[in-house]
Each structure stands twice: as structure tokens, then as C-alpha cells.
Amino acid sequence: EAEFKAWKDSCSESPSVEFLRISDGAAVLEASKSSGDRIATVALAPVEGASFFAEGLDDPPDEVEDWLTGLNSYFADKPKCSFAEALSALIAQAPAAWGLARTVQD
């Protein structure tokens, strides 16, 4: 939770992602559109010997699954990705229409 807060504080604008809890070693996050509408609840789990794996919770729609599949491909190419880098990638890889990418880490 402290790492999430430090990452969020380092962003030039407040990201539309909120930390909910830790569950089975994964950070459970809620992503929302810039309008405030919930997009998805995502579990972001560290993977030993790799970086992270993102999984949609609560039966996400295909658009969210596509986003997370792309994100996991990114993580596969970044084996030493930090939690802050994983959070920034989560924002950067989101479809532009959701309004998450407007929040760029400084």
C-alpha cells in the first residue's frame, strides 16, 4: 500500500486507479474512467523470477481482458519491472478512450 501511495504521489495528475487491498500476495486495484465510471477491478501480482501478472476480477468484459493480455505481454518483456513501473504500465497500456493515459508519471 505504501508503494502504491508513493507511486500515486509521484504522478503529475492523480491517476484513476485506487488501491483496494492485498489478496493472496496481489495488489487489488480499481481502475476508473476519467468520468468516474468503474472500468475493472484488477489483481496485480508479482511473479517470482519475472515481473508481474495482471488479472481481471469479477468477470471483466472482453475489452478489459484485451487490455490485460497486452499488459501481461509487456510484463513478459520486462522481467525486472518494479511495482511502480508496473502501475505506470497499467495506465499507459489502457485504451485512450478510458482516459487513464492522461496520468503520466514524472
PDB file of C-alpha atoms in Angstrom:
ATOM      1  CA  GLU A   1       0.000   0.000   0.000  1.00  0.00           C
ATOM      2  CA  ALA A   2       2.869   2.385   0.802  1.00  0.00           C
ATOM      3  CA  GLU A   3       4.460   1.685  -2.597  1.00  0.00           C
ATOM      4  CA  PHE A   4       1.155   2.466  -4.304  1.00  0.00           C
ATOM      5  CA  LYS A   5       0.815   5.750  -2.406  1.00  0.00           C
ATOM      6  CA  ALA A   6       4.402   6.742  -3.276  1.00  0.00           C
ATOM      7  CA  TRP A   7       3.744   5.983  -6.960  1.00  0.00           C
ATOM      8  CA  LYS A   8       0.462   7.897  -6.971  1.00  0.00           C
ATOM      9  CA  ASP A   9       2.092  10.880  -5.254  1.00  0.00           C
ATOM     10  CA  SER A  10       4.805  10.915  -7.948  1.00  0.00           C
ATOM     11  CA  CYS A  11       2.285  11.241 -10.803  1.00  0.00           C
ATOM     12  CA  SER A  12       1.715  14.621 -12.393  1.00  0.00           C
ATOM     13  CA  GLU A  13      -2.065  14.102 -12.155  1.00  0.00           C
ATOM     14  CA  SER A  14      -3.948  11.838  -9.781  1.00  0.00           C
ATOM     15  CA  PRO A  15      -4.427   8.515 -11.613  1.00  0.00           C
ATOM     16  CA  SER A  16      -7.873   6.961 -11.900  1.00  0.00           C
ATOM     17  CA  VAL A  17      -6.618   3.861 -10.105  1.00  0.00           C
ATOM     18  CA  GLU A  18      -7.261   3.099  -6.450  1.00  0.00           C
ATOM     19  CA  PHE A  19      -5.632   0.562  -4.149  1.00  0.00           C
ATOM     20  CA  LEU A  20      -8.292  -1.650  -2.551  1.00  0.00           C
ATOM     21  CA  ARG A  21      -6.421  -4.388  -0.676  1.00  0.00           C
ATOM     22  CA  ILE A  22      -3.798  -7.141  -0.800  1.00  0.00           C
ATOM     23  CA  SER A  23      -5.250 -10.550  -1.606  1.00  0.00           C
ATOM     24  CA  ASP A  24      -3.093 -13.684  -1.859  1.00  0.00           C
ATOM     25  CA  GLY A  25       0.002 -11.537  -2.395  1.00  0.00           C
ATOM     26  CA  ALA A  26      -1.566  -9.467  -5.195  1.00  0.00           C
ATOM     27  CA  ALA A  27      -2.434  -5.786  -5.067  1.00  0.00           C
ATOM     28  CA  VAL A  28      -6.128  -5.448  -5.877  1.00  0.00           C
ATOM     29  CA  LEU A  29      -6.770  -2.201  -7.730  1.00  0.00           C
ATOM     30  CA  GLU A  30      -9.827  -0.495  -9.152  1.00  0.00           C
ATOM     31  CA  ALA A  31      -9.443   1.373 -12.434  1.00  0.00           C
ATOM     32  CA  SER A  32     -11.991   4.035 -13.364  1.00  0.00           C
ATOM     33  CA  LYS A  33     -12.579   6.194 -16.414  1.00  0.00           C
ATOM     34  CA  SER A  34     -11.864   9.890 -16.085  1.00  0.00           C
ATOM     35  CA  SER A  35     -15.649  10.299 -15.769  1.00  0.00           C
ATOM     36  CA  GLY A  36     -15.542   8.174 -12.602  1.00  0.00           C
ATOM     37  CA  ASP A  37     -17.216   5.102 -14.129  1.00  0.00           C
ATOM     38  CA  ARG A  38     -15.583   1.874 -12.949  1.00  0.00           C
ATOM     39  CA  ILE A  39     -13.662   0.029 -15.669  1.00  0.00           C
ATOM     40  CA  ALA A  40     -12.380  -3.011 -13.818  1.00  0.00           C
ATOM     41  CA  THR A  41     -11.014  -4.493 -10.660  1.00  0.00           C
ATOM     42  CA  VAL A  42      -7.532  -5.838 -11.340  1.00  0.00           C
ATOM     43  CA  ALA A  43      -5.220  -8.070  -9.320  1.00  0.00           C
ATOM     44  CA  LEU A  44      -1.581  -7.162  -9.945  1.00  0.00           C
ATOM     45  CA  ALA A  45       0.583  -9.994  -8.643  1.00  0.00           C
ATOM     46  CA  PRO A  46       4.373 -10.274  -8.523  1.00  0.00           C
ATOM     47  CA  VAL A  47       5.738 -13.339 -10.319  1.00  0.00           C
ATOM     48  CA  GLU A  48       8.882 -14.950  -8.943  1.00  0.00           C
ATOM     49  CA  GLY A  49      11.704 -14.776 -11.461  1.00  0.00           C
ATOM     50  CA  ALA A  50       9.680 -12.457 -13.694  1.00  0.00           C
ATOM     51  CA  SER A  51       7.845  -9.210 -13.017  1.00  0.00           C
ATOM     52  CA  PHE A  52       4.040  -9.078 -12.671  1.00  0.00           C
ATOM     53  CA  PHE A  53       0.828 -10.664 -13.850  1.00  0.00           C
ATOM     54  CA  ALA A  54      -2.419  -8.702 -14.168  1.00  0.00           C
ATOM     55  CA  GLU A  55      -5.753 -10.464 -13.884  1.00  0.00           C
ATOM     56  CA  GLY A  56      -9.237  -9.042 -14.197  1.00  0.00           C
ATOM     57  CA  LEU A  57     -11.586  -9.858 -11.329  1.00  0.00           C
ATOM     58  CA  ASP A  58     -15.378 -10.040 -11.308  1.00  0.00           C
ATOM     59  CA  ASP A  59     -15.737 -11.388 -14.881  1.00  0.00           C
ATOM     60  CA  PRO A  60     -14.374  -8.380 -16.811  1.00  0.00           C
ATOM     61  CA  PRO A  61     -15.588  -7.582 -20.353  1.00  0.00           C
ATOM     62  CA  ASP A  62     -13.538  -8.534 -23.427  1.00  0.00           C
ATOM     63  CA  GLU A  63     -12.121  -5.008 -23.763  1.00  0.00           C
ATOM     64  CA  VAL A  64     -10.609  -5.283 -20.273  1.00  0.00           C
ATOM     65  CA  GLU A  65      -9.295  -8.798 -20.990  1.00  0.00           C
ATOM     66  CA  ASP A  66      -7.610  -7.478 -24.160  1.00  0.00           C
ATOM     67  CA  TRP A  67      -6.004  -4.652 -22.153  1.00  0.00           C
ATOM     68  CA  LEU A  68      -4.699  -7.067 -19.529  1.00  0.00           C
ATOM     69  CA  THR A  69      -3.427  -9.521 -22.149  1.00  0.00           C
ATOM     70  CA  GLY A  70      -1.401  -6.721 -23.718  1.00  0.00           C
ATOM     71  CA  LEU A  71      -0.195  -5.643 -20.307  1.00  0.00           C
ATOM     72  CA  ASN A  72       0.938  -9.169 -19.457  1.00  0.00           C
ATOM     73  CA  SER A  73       2.839  -9.336 -22.755  1.00  0.00           C
ATOM     74  CA  TYR A  74       4.589  -6.114 -21.733  1.00  0.00           C
ATOM     75  CA  PHE A  75       5.449  -7.644 -18.337  1.00  0.00           C
ATOM     76  CA  ALA A  76       6.858 -10.753 -20.049  1.00  0.00           C
ATOM     77  CA  ASP A  77       9.360  -8.485 -21.827  1.00  0.00           C
ATOM     78  CA  LYS A  78      10.275  -6.640 -18.589  1.00  0.00           C
ATOM     79  CA  PRO A  79      11.478  -9.322 -16.151  1.00  0.00           C
ATOM     80  CA  LYS A  80      12.820  -6.856 -13.582  1.00  0.00           C
ATOM     81  CA  CYS A  81       9.864  -4.469 -13.578  1.00  0.00           C
ATOM     82  CA  SER A  82       9.286  -2.648 -10.270  1.00  0.00           C
ATOM     83  CA  PHE A  83       5.825  -2.202  -8.749  1.00  0.00           C
ATOM     84  CA  ALA A  84       5.851   1.494  -9.694  1.00  0.00           C
ATOM     85  CA  GLU A  85       6.793   0.606 -13.288  1.00  0.00           C
ATOM     86  CA  ALA A  86       4.008  -2.000 -13.349  1.00  0.00           C
ATOM     87  CA  LEU A  87       1.470   0.592 -12.189  1.00  0.00           C
ATOM     88  CA  SER A  88       2.663   3.098 -14.802  1.00  0.00           C
ATOM     89  CA  ALA A  89       2.412   0.402 -17.490  1.00  0.00           C
ATOM     90  CA  LEU A  90      -1.117  -0.428 -16.341  1.00  0.00           C
ATOM     91  CA  ILE A  91      -2.083   3.190 -17.018  1.00  0.00           C
ATOM     92  CA  ALA A  92      -0.083   3.568 -20.243  1.00  0.00           C
ATOM     93  CA  GLN A  93      -1.413   0.338 -21.796  1.00  0.00           C
ATOM     94  CA  ALA A  94      -5.079   1.221 -21.189  1.00  0.00           C
ATOM     95  CA  PRO A  95      -7.218   2.244 -24.182  1.00  0.00           C
ATOM     96  CA  ALA A  96      -7.060   6.026 -24.703  1.00  0.00           C
ATOM     97  CA  ALA A  97     -10.863   6.295 -24.625  1.00  0.00           C
ATOM     98  CA  TRP A  98     -10.817   5.360 -20.936  1.00  0.00           C
ATOM     99  CA  GLY A  99      -8.831   8.451 -20.020  1.00  0.00           C
ATOM    100  CA  LEU A 100      -6.260   6.637 -17.874  1.00  0.00           C
ATOM    101  CA  ALA A 101      -3.259   7.537 -20.054  1.00  0.00           C
ATOM    102  CA  ARG A 102      -3.638  11.251 -19.235  1.00  0.00           C
ATOM    103  CA  THR A 103      -1.848  10.477 -15.966  1.00  0.00           C
ATOM    104  CA  VAL A 104       1.841  10.203 -16.756  1.00  0.00           C
ATOM    105  CA  GLN A 105       4.410   9.584 -14.067  1.00  0.00           C
ATOM    106  CA  ASP A 106       7.030  12.345 -13.785  1.00  0.00           C
TER     107      ASP A 106
END
